[in-house]
XYZ file of C-alpha atoms in Angstrom:
594
model
C 8.312 3.086 -67.626
C 7.989 1.065 -64.429
C 5.299 -1.412 -63.471
C 3.722 1.136 -61.144
C 2.868 3.552 -63.970
C -0.264 1.632 -64.949
C -3.763 2.802 -65.791
C -5.564 0.325 -63.572
C -8.804 -1.376 -64.480
C -11.711 -0.852 -62.072
C -14.496 -3.421 -62.288
C -17.379 -1.144 -61.313
C -16.318 1.515 -63.823
C -15.905 -0.988 -66.659
C -19.291 -2.616 -66.034
C -21.054 0.745 -65.834
C -19.484 1.943 -69.095
C -20.317 -1.308 -70.939
C -23.920 -1.252 -69.729
C -24.246 2.432 -70.665
C -22.863 1.809 -74.151
C -19.819 4.032 -73.620
C -17.628 1.089 -74.582
C -18.088 -2.588 -75.367
C -16.987 -5.775 -73.718
C -15.076 -6.560 -76.913
C -13.145 -3.283 -76.734
C -12.267 -3.992 -73.113
C -11.125 -7.489 -74.080
C -8.879 -6.184 -76.869
C -7.322 -3.667 -74.469
C -6.763 -6.444 -71.933
C -5.025 -8.693 -74.441
C -2.687 -5.852 -75.462
C -1.797 -5.121 -71.839
C -1.023 -8.767 -71.198
C 1.106 -9.126 -74.333
C 3.182 -6.130 -73.276
C 3.565 -7.318 -69.686
C 4.593 -10.793 -70.811
C 7.942 -9.215 -71.671
C 8.329 -8.341 -67.985
C 6.652 -11.162 -66.048
C 5.359 -14.043 -68.165
C 5.428 -16.122 -64.978
C 2.250 -14.390 -63.783
C 0.262 -16.995 -65.717
C 0.154 -20.773 -65.808
C -2.448 -20.975 -68.572
C -4.638 -18.529 -70.477
C -7.777 -18.679 -72.505
C -7.066 -18.421 -76.230
C -7.291 -14.819 -77.457
C -10.122 -15.712 -79.824
C -12.014 -17.378 -76.977
C -11.686 -14.186 -74.925
C -13.022 -12.159 -77.850
C -15.887 -14.609 -78.356
C -16.824 -14.414 -74.657
C -16.767 -10.608 -74.819
C -18.989 -10.557 -77.908
C -21.462 -12.785 -76.085
C -21.573 -10.254 -73.234
C -22.314 -7.436 -75.672
C -25.220 -9.469 -77.064
C -26.564 -10.160 -73.565
C -26.429 -6.458 -72.731
C -28.351 -5.612 -75.898
C -30.910 -8.256 -74.941
C -31.517 -6.402 -71.683
C -29.811 -8.749 -69.213
C -28.721 -7.319 -65.870
C -24.994 -8.057 -65.718
C -23.272 -6.459 -62.699
C -19.837 -7.450 -64.048
C -20.490 -6.771 -67.738
C -17.256 -7.087 -69.712
C -14.986 -7.051 -66.659
C -11.762 -9.037 -67.283
C -10.700 -11.298 -64.429
C -8.271 -14.105 -63.596
C -8.362 -17.068 -61.231
C -5.659 -18.787 -59.233
C -4.711 -22.141 -60.730
C -6.026 -24.181 -57.823
C -9.583 -23.300 -58.896
C -11.208 -25.351 -61.644
C -12.085 -23.836 -65.009
C -13.805 -26.200 -67.431
C -11.509 -27.025 -70.339
C -8.354 -25.520 -68.799
C -5.882 -27.606 -66.844
C -5.802 -27.272 -63.081
C -2.185 -27.707 -61.980
C -1.950 -26.166 -58.488
C 1.561 -25.305 -59.776
C 2.510 -28.986 -60.022
C 2.598 -30.323 -63.611
C 2.419 -33.948 -62.454
C -0.828 -33.183 -60.639
C -2.526 -31.552 -63.646
C -6.019 -32.547 -64.752
C -8.631 -30.974 -67.022
C -11.973 -30.532 -65.229
C -15.311 -30.841 -66.981
C -16.915 -28.279 -64.694
C -15.759 -24.917 -63.349
C -15.633 -23.987 -59.691
C -18.893 -22.501 -58.433
C -17.328 -19.063 -57.991
C -16.080 -19.058 -61.585
C -19.515 -19.974 -62.918
C -21.164 -17.217 -60.864
C -18.746 -14.564 -62.123
C -19.165 -15.553 -65.773
C -22.942 -15.604 -65.349
C -22.663 -12.033 -64.013
C -20.893 -10.930 -67.207
C -17.226 -11.158 -66.256
C -14.758 -12.306 -68.935
C -12.208 -14.910 -67.871
C -8.669 -14.294 -69.105
C -6.736 -17.171 -67.581
C -5.243 -18.958 -64.595
C -2.484 -17.516 -62.455
C 0.668 -18.801 -60.793
C 0.885 -19.755 -57.117
C 3.037 -21.335 -54.455
C 2.601 -25.024 -55.205
C -0.564 -26.487 -53.676
C -1.193 -23.061 -52.111
C 1.526 -23.809 -49.550
C 3.489 -20.637 -48.874
C 3.241 -16.886 -48.378
C 6.149 -15.954 -50.641
C 5.276 -16.788 -54.272
C 8.578 -18.487 -55.131
C 7.553 -22.150 -54.707
C 6.472 -22.799 -58.274
C 8.065 -24.585 -61.230
C 6.460 -21.924 -63.447
C 8.712 -19.199 -62.035
C 8.492 -16.687 -59.198
C 6.300 -13.623 -59.759
C 7.872 -10.588 -58.126
C 6.562 -7.473 -56.430
C 5.367 -5.066 -59.112
C 7.218 -2.170 -57.468
C 10.632 -3.799 -57.072
C 11.545 -6.949 -58.966
C 14.124 -8.000 -56.372
C 11.362 -8.674 -53.844
C 8.759 -11.407 -53.475
C 5.210 -10.825 -54.663
C 3.801 -12.615 -51.652
C 1.883 -15.852 -51.910
C 0.460 -18.231 -52.300
C -1.815 -16.173 -54.591
C 1.189 -14.588 -56.284
C 0.068 -14.457 -59.916
C -3.420 -13.223 -59.045
C -2.071 -10.282 -57.050
C 0.447 -9.300 -59.729
C -2.159 -9.591 -62.511
C -4.305 -6.994 -60.723
C -1.475 -4.761 -59.504
C 0.036 -4.603 -63.004
C -3.306 -3.577 -64.504
C -3.791 -6.757 -66.534
C -7.240 -7.553 -65.127
C -9.728 -5.692 -62.957
C -9.848 -8.357 -60.269
C -8.501 -11.821 -59.623
C -9.552 -14.670 -57.393
C -7.042 -16.022 -54.924
C -7.393 -18.371 -52.017
C -6.531 -17.987 -48.353
C -5.759 -20.591 -45.707
C -3.004 -18.835 -43.761
C -2.893 -15.386 -45.361
C -2.491 -16.107 -49.068
C -5.218 -13.630 -50.031
C -3.829 -10.860 -47.838
C -0.008 -10.890 -47.828
C 0.289 -10.418 -51.638
C -2.230 -7.559 -51.380
C 0.026 -5.767 -48.904
C 3.191 -6.084 -50.975
C 1.463 -4.919 -54.184
C -0.725 -2.075 -52.810
C -4.067 -3.846 -53.245
C -7.284 -4.625 -51.448
C -7.338 -8.272 -50.386
C -10.803 -9.343 -49.225
C -10.980 -12.647 -47.313
C -14.610 -13.404 -46.565
C -15.944 -15.467 -43.704
C -15.393 -19.199 -44.195
C -18.302 -20.590 -46.188
C -19.550 -17.194 -47.404
C -18.207 -18.070 -50.869
C -18.358 -21.616 -52.167
C -15.134 -23.614 -52.272
C -16.547 -26.295 -54.590
C -14.026 -26.764 -57.392
C -11.064 -25.675 -55.258
C -8.055 -27.976 -54.825
C -7.960 -28.184 -51.028
C -5.019 -27.087 -48.924
C -6.731 -27.353 -45.527
C -10.312 -27.934 -46.552
C -11.884 -26.890 -43.250
C -10.008 -23.557 -43.384
C -9.797 -22.692 -47.096
C -11.451 -19.516 -48.403
C -11.700 -18.111 -51.915
C -10.615 -14.459 -51.918
C -10.393 -11.510 -54.291
C -7.759 -8.884 -55.138
C -8.990 -5.478 -56.306
C -7.829 -1.892 -56.489
C -10.604 -0.525 -54.338
C -13.153 -1.581 -51.728
C -16.093 -0.938 -54.067
C -14.872 -3.622 -56.477
C -14.420 -6.100 -53.624
C -18.010 -5.434 -52.552
C -19.222 -5.897 -56.134
C -17.555 -9.317 -56.381
C -18.905 -10.266 -52.961
C -22.421 -9.353 -54.088
C -22.092 -11.892 -56.891
C -20.398 -14.675 -54.912
C -22.008 -14.578 -51.453
C -24.543 -17.345 -52.096
C -25.193 -20.585 -50.252
C -24.025 -23.610 -52.248
C -26.015 -26.710 -51.320
C -23.424 -28.933 -53.012
C -20.561 -27.576 -50.878
C -20.636 -29.086 -47.382
C -18.597 -26.152 -46.058
C -20.936 -23.490 -47.474
C -22.925 -21.431 -44.942
C -25.993 -19.200 -45.391
C -24.957 -15.541 -45.400
C -25.380 -13.546 -42.202
C -24.536 -9.979 -41.257
C -23.186 -8.303 -38.129
C -23.543 -4.638 -37.230
C -20.826 -2.733 -35.353
C -21.274 -0.346 -32.452
C -22.553 3.151 -33.201
C -18.938 4.275 -33.008
C -16.602 1.550 -34.218
C -14.301 0.286 -31.500
C -11.071 -0.712 -33.174
C -8.590 -2.924 -31.359
C -4.916 -2.049 -31.629
C -2.108 -4.269 -30.316
C -1.098 -3.715 -26.717
C 2.651 -3.745 -26.297
C 5.410 -4.235 -28.841
C 4.963 -6.268 -31.994
C 7.565 -8.443 -33.699
C 8.633 -6.462 -36.761
C 11.445 -8.851 -37.739
C 13.806 -5.891 -37.622
C 11.807 -3.763 -40.085
C 11.642 -0.269 -38.566
C 9.993 1.173 -41.675
C 7.048 -1.220 -41.364
C 6.700 -0.281 -37.705
C 6.561 3.433 -38.568
C 4.045 2.855 -41.364
C 1.794 0.887 -39.029
C 1.810 3.735 -36.503
C 0.693 6.095 -39.278
C -2.048 3.676 -40.337
C -3.404 3.479 -36.783
C -3.515 7.274 -36.610
C -5.285 7.319 -39.958
C -7.937 4.871 -38.723
C -8.432 7.041 -35.654
C -8.844 10.106 -37.862
C -11.498 8.181 -39.799
C -13.601 8.031 -36.629
C -12.673 4.717 -35.020
C -12.300 4.592 -31.239
C -8.975 2.902 -30.462
C -8.861 0.239 -27.745
C -5.682 -1.577 -26.737
C -5.993 -5.357 -26.976
C -3.600 -8.104 -25.905
C -3.189 -10.134 -29.097
C -0.779 -12.678 -27.582
C -3.431 -15.440 -27.629
C -3.964 -14.842 -31.354
C -0.249 -14.978 -32.122
C 0.054 -18.185 -30.109
C -2.949 -19.661 -31.929
C -1.273 -18.941 -35.268
C 1.459 -21.429 -34.393
C -1.069 -24.278 -34.483
C -1.344 -24.046 -38.258
C 2.193 -25.135 -39.159
C 3.826 -26.036 -35.847
C 1.259 -28.619 -34.820
C -1.048 -31.347 -36.094
C -3.235 -28.982 -38.145
C -0.608 -29.267 -40.874
C -1.818 -32.872 -41.209
C -4.894 -31.556 -43.009
C -2.582 -30.606 -45.871
C -1.152 -34.113 -45.714
C -4.663 -35.572 -45.918
C -5.456 -33.491 -49.004
C -2.364 -34.727 -50.897
C -1.771 -38.136 -49.345
C -2.681 -40.180 -52.431
C -0.791 -37.934 -54.844
C 2.289 -37.820 -52.638
C 2.382 -41.607 -52.366
C 3.132 -41.838 -56.076
C 4.562 -38.475 -57.096
C 6.434 -37.067 -54.104
C 9.526 -36.419 -56.237
C 7.442 -34.182 -58.538
C 6.648 -31.775 -55.701
C 8.585 -28.632 -54.832
C 11.058 -29.761 -52.140
C 9.955 -27.163 -49.581
C 6.267 -27.935 -50.150
C 6.967 -31.664 -49.997
C 8.752 -31.248 -46.672
C 5.848 -29.313 -45.174
C 3.192 -31.747 -46.385
C 5.167 -34.825 -45.365
C 5.649 -33.321 -41.918
C 1.965 -33.731 -41.185
C 2.334 -37.510 -41.255
C 4.254 -37.376 -37.971
C 1.139 -36.450 -35.981
C -1.388 -38.891 -34.574
C -5.144 -38.643 -34.150
C -4.497 -38.087 -30.442
C -2.291 -35.100 -31.326
C -5.068 -33.705 -33.492
C -7.600 -33.960 -30.679
C -5.203 -32.281 -28.258
C -4.734 -29.431 -30.722
C -8.495 -29.092 -31.149
C -8.789 -28.593 -27.385
C -6.115 -25.889 -27.561
C -8.037 -24.220 -30.361
C -11.177 -24.138 -28.221
C -9.280 -22.198 -25.579
C -8.103 -19.725 -28.213
C -11.674 -19.405 -29.507
C -12.742 -18.408 -25.988
C -9.974 -15.777 -25.895
C -11.068 -14.440 -29.303
C -14.686 -14.210 -28.150
C -13.532 -12.078 -25.224
C -11.803 -9.730 -27.684
C -15.002 -9.317 -29.698
C -16.854 -8.285 -26.548
C -14.449 -5.346 -26.244
C -14.036 -4.260 -29.880
C -15.778 -4.519 -33.238
C -12.600 -5.167 -35.216
C -8.811 -5.296 -34.999
C -6.210 -3.498 -37.083
C -2.942 -5.391 -37.492
C -0.016 -5.291 -39.899
C -0.726 -7.683 -42.752
C 2.903 -8.783 -42.675
C 5.694 -7.469 -40.434
C 8.215 -7.115 -43.267
C 9.068 -8.187 -46.807
C 12.000 -10.196 -48.146
C 13.929 -10.316 -51.369
C 13.569 -13.355 -53.587
C 17.221 -14.197 -52.912
C 16.660 -14.065 -49.147
C 13.681 -16.395 -49.340
C 15.500 -18.848 -51.581
C 18.328 -18.959 -49.037
C 16.034 -19.384 -45.994
C 12.716 -20.640 -47.374
C 10.909 -21.868 -44.255
C 11.754 -19.418 -41.459
C 11.235 -16.256 -43.517
C 7.962 -17.571 -44.911
C 6.801 -18.194 -41.336
C 7.587 -14.598 -40.381
C 5.203 -13.315 -43.037
C 2.334 -15.223 -41.418
C 2.756 -13.910 -37.869
C -0.417 -11.821 -38.031
C -2.424 -13.822 -40.590
C -2.250 -17.518 -39.670
C -4.810 -17.406 -36.852
C -7.658 -15.779 -38.812
C -9.200 -18.827 -40.465
C -8.437 -21.067 -37.492
C -10.609 -18.753 -35.373
C -13.350 -18.285 -37.999
C -12.699 -14.595 -38.594
C -13.288 -12.338 -41.588
C -10.684 -9.888 -42.871
C -9.848 -7.251 -45.449
C -6.315 -6.104 -46.226
C -5.775 -2.486 -47.281
C -2.756 -0.433 -48.442
C -0.802 1.504 -45.829
C 2.110 3.120 -47.655
C 5.484 2.146 -49.079
C 8.927 1.311 -47.784
C 11.985 3.122 -49.104
C 12.662 0.187 -51.457
C 9.279 0.845 -53.099
C 7.517 -2.279 -51.804
C 4.034 -1.990 -50.377
C 3.084 -2.199 -46.705
C -0.461 -3.039 -45.654
C -2.769 -3.397 -42.710
C -5.622 -5.829 -42.206
C -8.963 -5.120 -40.561
C -10.079 -8.318 -38.825
C -13.469 -9.125 -37.354
C -15.501 -12.119 -36.212
C -17.373 -14.322 -38.665
C -19.916 -12.374 -40.767
C -18.335 -8.987 -40.080
C -17.498 -8.818 -43.806
C -19.653 -5.855 -44.736
C -18.774 -3.561 -41.873
C -15.090 -4.441 -42.268
C -15.329 -3.190 -45.855
C -17.004 0.010 -44.615
C -14.258 0.411 -42.040
C -11.540 -0.068 -44.665
C -13.248 2.454 -46.958
C -13.430 5.075 -44.202
C -9.782 4.469 -43.384
C -8.724 4.910 -47.026
C -10.796 8.075 -47.449
C -9.168 9.658 -44.412
C -5.970 10.310 -46.383
C -6.184 9.260 -50.065
C -2.707 10.602 -50.892
C -1.132 8.274 -48.353
C -1.239 5.302 -50.723
C 0.299 6.894 -53.804
C 3.267 4.820 -55.008
C 6.612 6.593 -54.641
C 8.471 7.733 -57.707
C 10.677 4.972 -59.005
C 14.379 5.208 -58.282
C 16.904 3.928 -60.773
C 17.392 0.854 -58.564
C 13.681 0.084 -58.752
C 13.406 0.353 -62.531
C 12.507 -2.976 -64.071
C 15.582 -4.392 -65.804
C 15.216 -7.092 -68.457
C 18.003 -9.494 -69.342
C 18.648 -10.097 -73.041
C 20.950 -12.768 -74.497
C 22.642 -12.045 -77.836
C 24.509 -14.607 -79.934
C 25.558 -12.884 -83.159
C 25.670 -9.454 -84.755
C 24.869 -7.731 -81.429
C 27.884 -9.158 -79.605
C 30.503 -6.683 -78.412
C 32.615 -5.663 -81.417
C 30.052 -6.866 -83.951
C 28.230 -4.635 -86.498
C 24.944 -4.205 -84.560
C 26.374 -3.843 -81.065
C 25.604 -0.121 -81.251
C 21.889 -0.940 -80.947
C 22.648 -2.011 -77.375
C 25.127 0.705 -76.400
C 22.795 3.435 -77.686
C 20.213 2.150 -75.197
C 22.646 2.099 -72.250
C 22.564 -1.692 -72.088
C 24.818 -3.118 -69.376
C 26.837 -6.287 -69.933
C 25.893 -8.762 -67.195
C 28.054 -11.692 -68.221
C 29.500 -13.767 -71.033
C 28.423 -17.401 -70.808
C 26.835 -20.207 -72.815
C 23.391 -21.563 -73.459
C 22.274 -24.822 -71.932
C 23.632 -27.752 -74.023
C 20.415 -27.983 -76.016
C 20.815 -25.585 -78.957
C 22.051 -25.465 -82.521
C 23.437 -22.395 -84.283
C 23.080 -21.652 -87.997
C 24.526 -18.958 -90.242
C 21.555 -17.596 -92.156
C 21.796 -17.241 -95.911
C 21.697 -13.792 -97.524
C 21.464 -11.746 -94.303
C 23.065 -8.285 -94.121
C 25.036 -7.925 -91.956
C 25.627 -11.654 -91.458
C 23.477 -13.024 -88.646
C 23.014 -16.375 -86.948
C 19.829 -18.254 -86.075
C 19.622 -20.029 -82.726
C 17.236 -22.946 -82.276
C 16.410 -25.140 -79.290
C 16.684 -28.857 -80.131
C 17.026 -30.535 -76.719
C 19.000 -33.769 -76.880
C 21.721 -33.552 -79.495
C 22.218 -29.841 -78.994
C 25.303 -28.002 -77.783
C 26.210 -25.071 -75.523
C 26.528 -21.892 -77.616
C 28.554 -18.856 -76.533
C 26.592 -15.646 -75.904
C 26.525 -12.380 -73.972
C 23.792 -11.301 -71.554
C 22.861 -7.612 -71.248
C 20.404 -5.693 -69.080
C 18.060 -2.985 -70.424
C 15.223 -1.094 -68.814
C 11.694 -1.742 -70.042
C 11.516 1.192 -72.436
C 14.883 0.365 -73.994
C 13.983 -3.302 -74.287
C 10.677 -2.439 -75.929
C 12.281 -0.182 -78.522
C 15.014 -2.768 -79.202
C 12.436 -5.529 -79.719
C 10.514 -3.355 -82.166
C 13.591 -3.202 -84.415
C 14.171 -6.966 -84.618
C 13.490 -7.963 -88.252
C 11.965 -11.280 -89.344
C 12.746 -14.120 -89.492
C 14.383 -13.376 -86.123
C 12.308 -12.808 -83.006
C 12.705 -12.399 -79.266
C 11.838 -15.457 -77.200
C 13.260 -17.233 -74.154
C 16.750 -18.747 -73.993
C 17.978 -21.082 -71.249
C 21.512 -20.430 -70.027
C 24.012 -23.028 -68.837
C 23.165 -21.964 -65.258
C 19.532 -22.944 -65.802
C 18.368 -19.306 -65.803
C 15.847 -18.288 -68.460
C 16.326 -14.903 -70.130
C 14.993 -13.144 -73.191
C 17.001 -13.806 -76.322
C 17.069 -14.183 -80.082
C 15.170 -17.089 -81.585
C 14.225 -17.746 -85.204
C 11.249 -18.671 -87.340
C 11.530 -21.884 -89.427
C 12.177 -19.907 -92.642
C 15.472 -18.690 -91.127
C 16.990 -22.115 -91.743
C 16.353 -22.236 -95.491
C 19.808 -22.476 -97.045
C 21.459 -21.850 -93.654
C 24.783 -23.428 -92.651
C 24.927 -25.475 -89.434
C 27.814 -23.965 -87.434
C 27.011 -25.558 -84.078
C 30.332 -27.413 -83.994
C 32.175 -24.069 -83.817
C 30.518 -23.221 -80.485
C 29.582 -19.637 -81.284
C 29.342 -16.760 -83.721
C 32.792 -15.301 -83.026
C 34.452 -18.588 -83.985
C 32.402 -18.669 -87.194
C 33.384 -15.117 -88.157
C 37.030 -15.908 -87.387
C 36.878 -19.000 -89.610
C 35.556 -16.923 -92.502
C 38.223 -14.262 -92.093
C 40.989 -16.855 -91.998
C-alpha cells in the first residue's frame, strides 16, 4: 500500500458525527493513534514531539463529557497538529533547533482557541529550522518527504504539518507562512493551504521569522474544513500588537480573475506549465472571467524578501540566540540569517520606499480584478537535488509566493493535478487583504468544476514507498532466516557496518541462534550488517513476525544514515555472550564451527 491510499480525516464530518453521537471523541482518538503508529514506520520524522497517548485519550474523554453537557463545540473530537514554532503549554518549542528549545507555560492563542472549540491536539510537527525554507529538508529531526513519492521534498517550512494531513494522520494542521510556507507544501501534497490576511489570526505564541509578515495557516483536505478552522480562529487578539479586527470584501457580481500575461518561469518543468493551463481553463469553466495581468511588479517585489534588507528582520528575531549558539544552527539557515546583518538602517528605509511603489502597482491590479490565479510553485525538486543546491532551488519554489505577505494579500492554495512522478501540482488564488472568504468560495467553485481532476494517479513501482531494513544475524544472506526476506522480494542495498557505537551479543537459548544488538555510544564498535529494501506491505508483514525479545527500531549506519533495524529488549541480554570483539555475526558463527 502506498501513502496515497489513505482514508482521510475530514474535520467537519468528524465533528458532526461526534456531536450526533454516531461516534465518540475517544474512538476518533484511538483511530488517530493507530494511524500514527503505523505511519511512524514510514515517516517518523513528521513529528518533533507528541502528546502522550494517555493524554490524548484523556483530552478526548473530556470532549465527550462536554458534548453530553450540551456545549457547542464546532471542532468536537477533531484531531489536529501544530508546527513546532507555535507554543503548546507543557511541550517543548524547538523551531527545529534543539539548542533553542524551551517549554512554554502558555499555549499560542490559536492553539487555545482550537482546544476550546473541541479539537484534540496530537503533537508538534517538523519544519525547516526557524521556519526558514520552502523545502522541508533543513531540520536536524530529518526531512519529511512528499507523501506521493519519497524521493521528493515535502515542501516547507511547514513540512511535518502538511505530511501529517496528507497522510491521514490528523484532520488539519497549523502551519505558518512568511514566504509561502503554508502554500508550497500544500501544492506538493495535494492539499488546501489557507493563508489568511495578516492579523486575521493571532500570532501570539509564535516564534517569529519576520514578525511583521508572519501568518499562522492551516492545511486541510477541503475548503469547508479551512473555513471551519477560520471561523474558530478569526478573532481580534488585544494582546497581539499585529492582530487586526476582521473585515470582509465582496467580489464583483462575476468574479474577474487575473491570469499572468506573457510567459512564466517554469524552471524547465513543462508538466507544471501544462497543468497550470488546465487549471486556468477549469477556473474559467467555474464561471470566472479571465483578465490578463502583468505580474512582473509582483515577481520583482518578491525579491525584496531574501535579496534585500527585509531578510534583516529574520536576523533581528534570532540575533541574541545566534550570538551564543550560531554553531547549533543548520548551516544554510545560519547563512541566511547572518546575511541580514550586512544591511544598514538606511538600506531598510530604501527598501521600504521600493515596497511602497510595489504596493501602488498591486493596488492597480486590484482595480482590474478581484483575484489572481498563479502556480503555487513552478516545479518540485528531489531531496537529493535540494541537498546539492540548497539555496538556489529553494528560491525557485518561492517565485510566486514571496510577495504575498509583503503586499498584505490573502491567499488559498488548491490542488491542480499531478506530475508523471506522482508529485502534486497546485495553484493559488490570491486577493487583497480581507478577501479571505471570497477566495475560499472561488477555490471551492474551481474544485467543483472538475472533481476528478485531483484524483491521485495510481502508484507506479518506482513510487512505491520502500523501507530500508538492517539485519545483523540470522537474516543475513546464507543464514537460516534469510528466506523471510527473499520471500518478500527484499532487495539487498549494501553490506556495511553500524556507527562505532554498538555492542553485539549472542543470545542464550535462541533457536536458531540469534544476536542482540544494542546501542551504547562511547565504548561501542562498528558491527557488520546488511541493508535491504522492502515495500510497506512486506515490511509490515516482516515486522509482525519478529518475536520478543527482539524488536524493530532505528539503527545508525557508519555513513550516518538512520534505517530500521533489529534492536533488543533488556531481557535479551540475560545469559548472553558479548561477541562485539568479533565485529559481526558471521565471524561468531565461523568461530563456533571451527
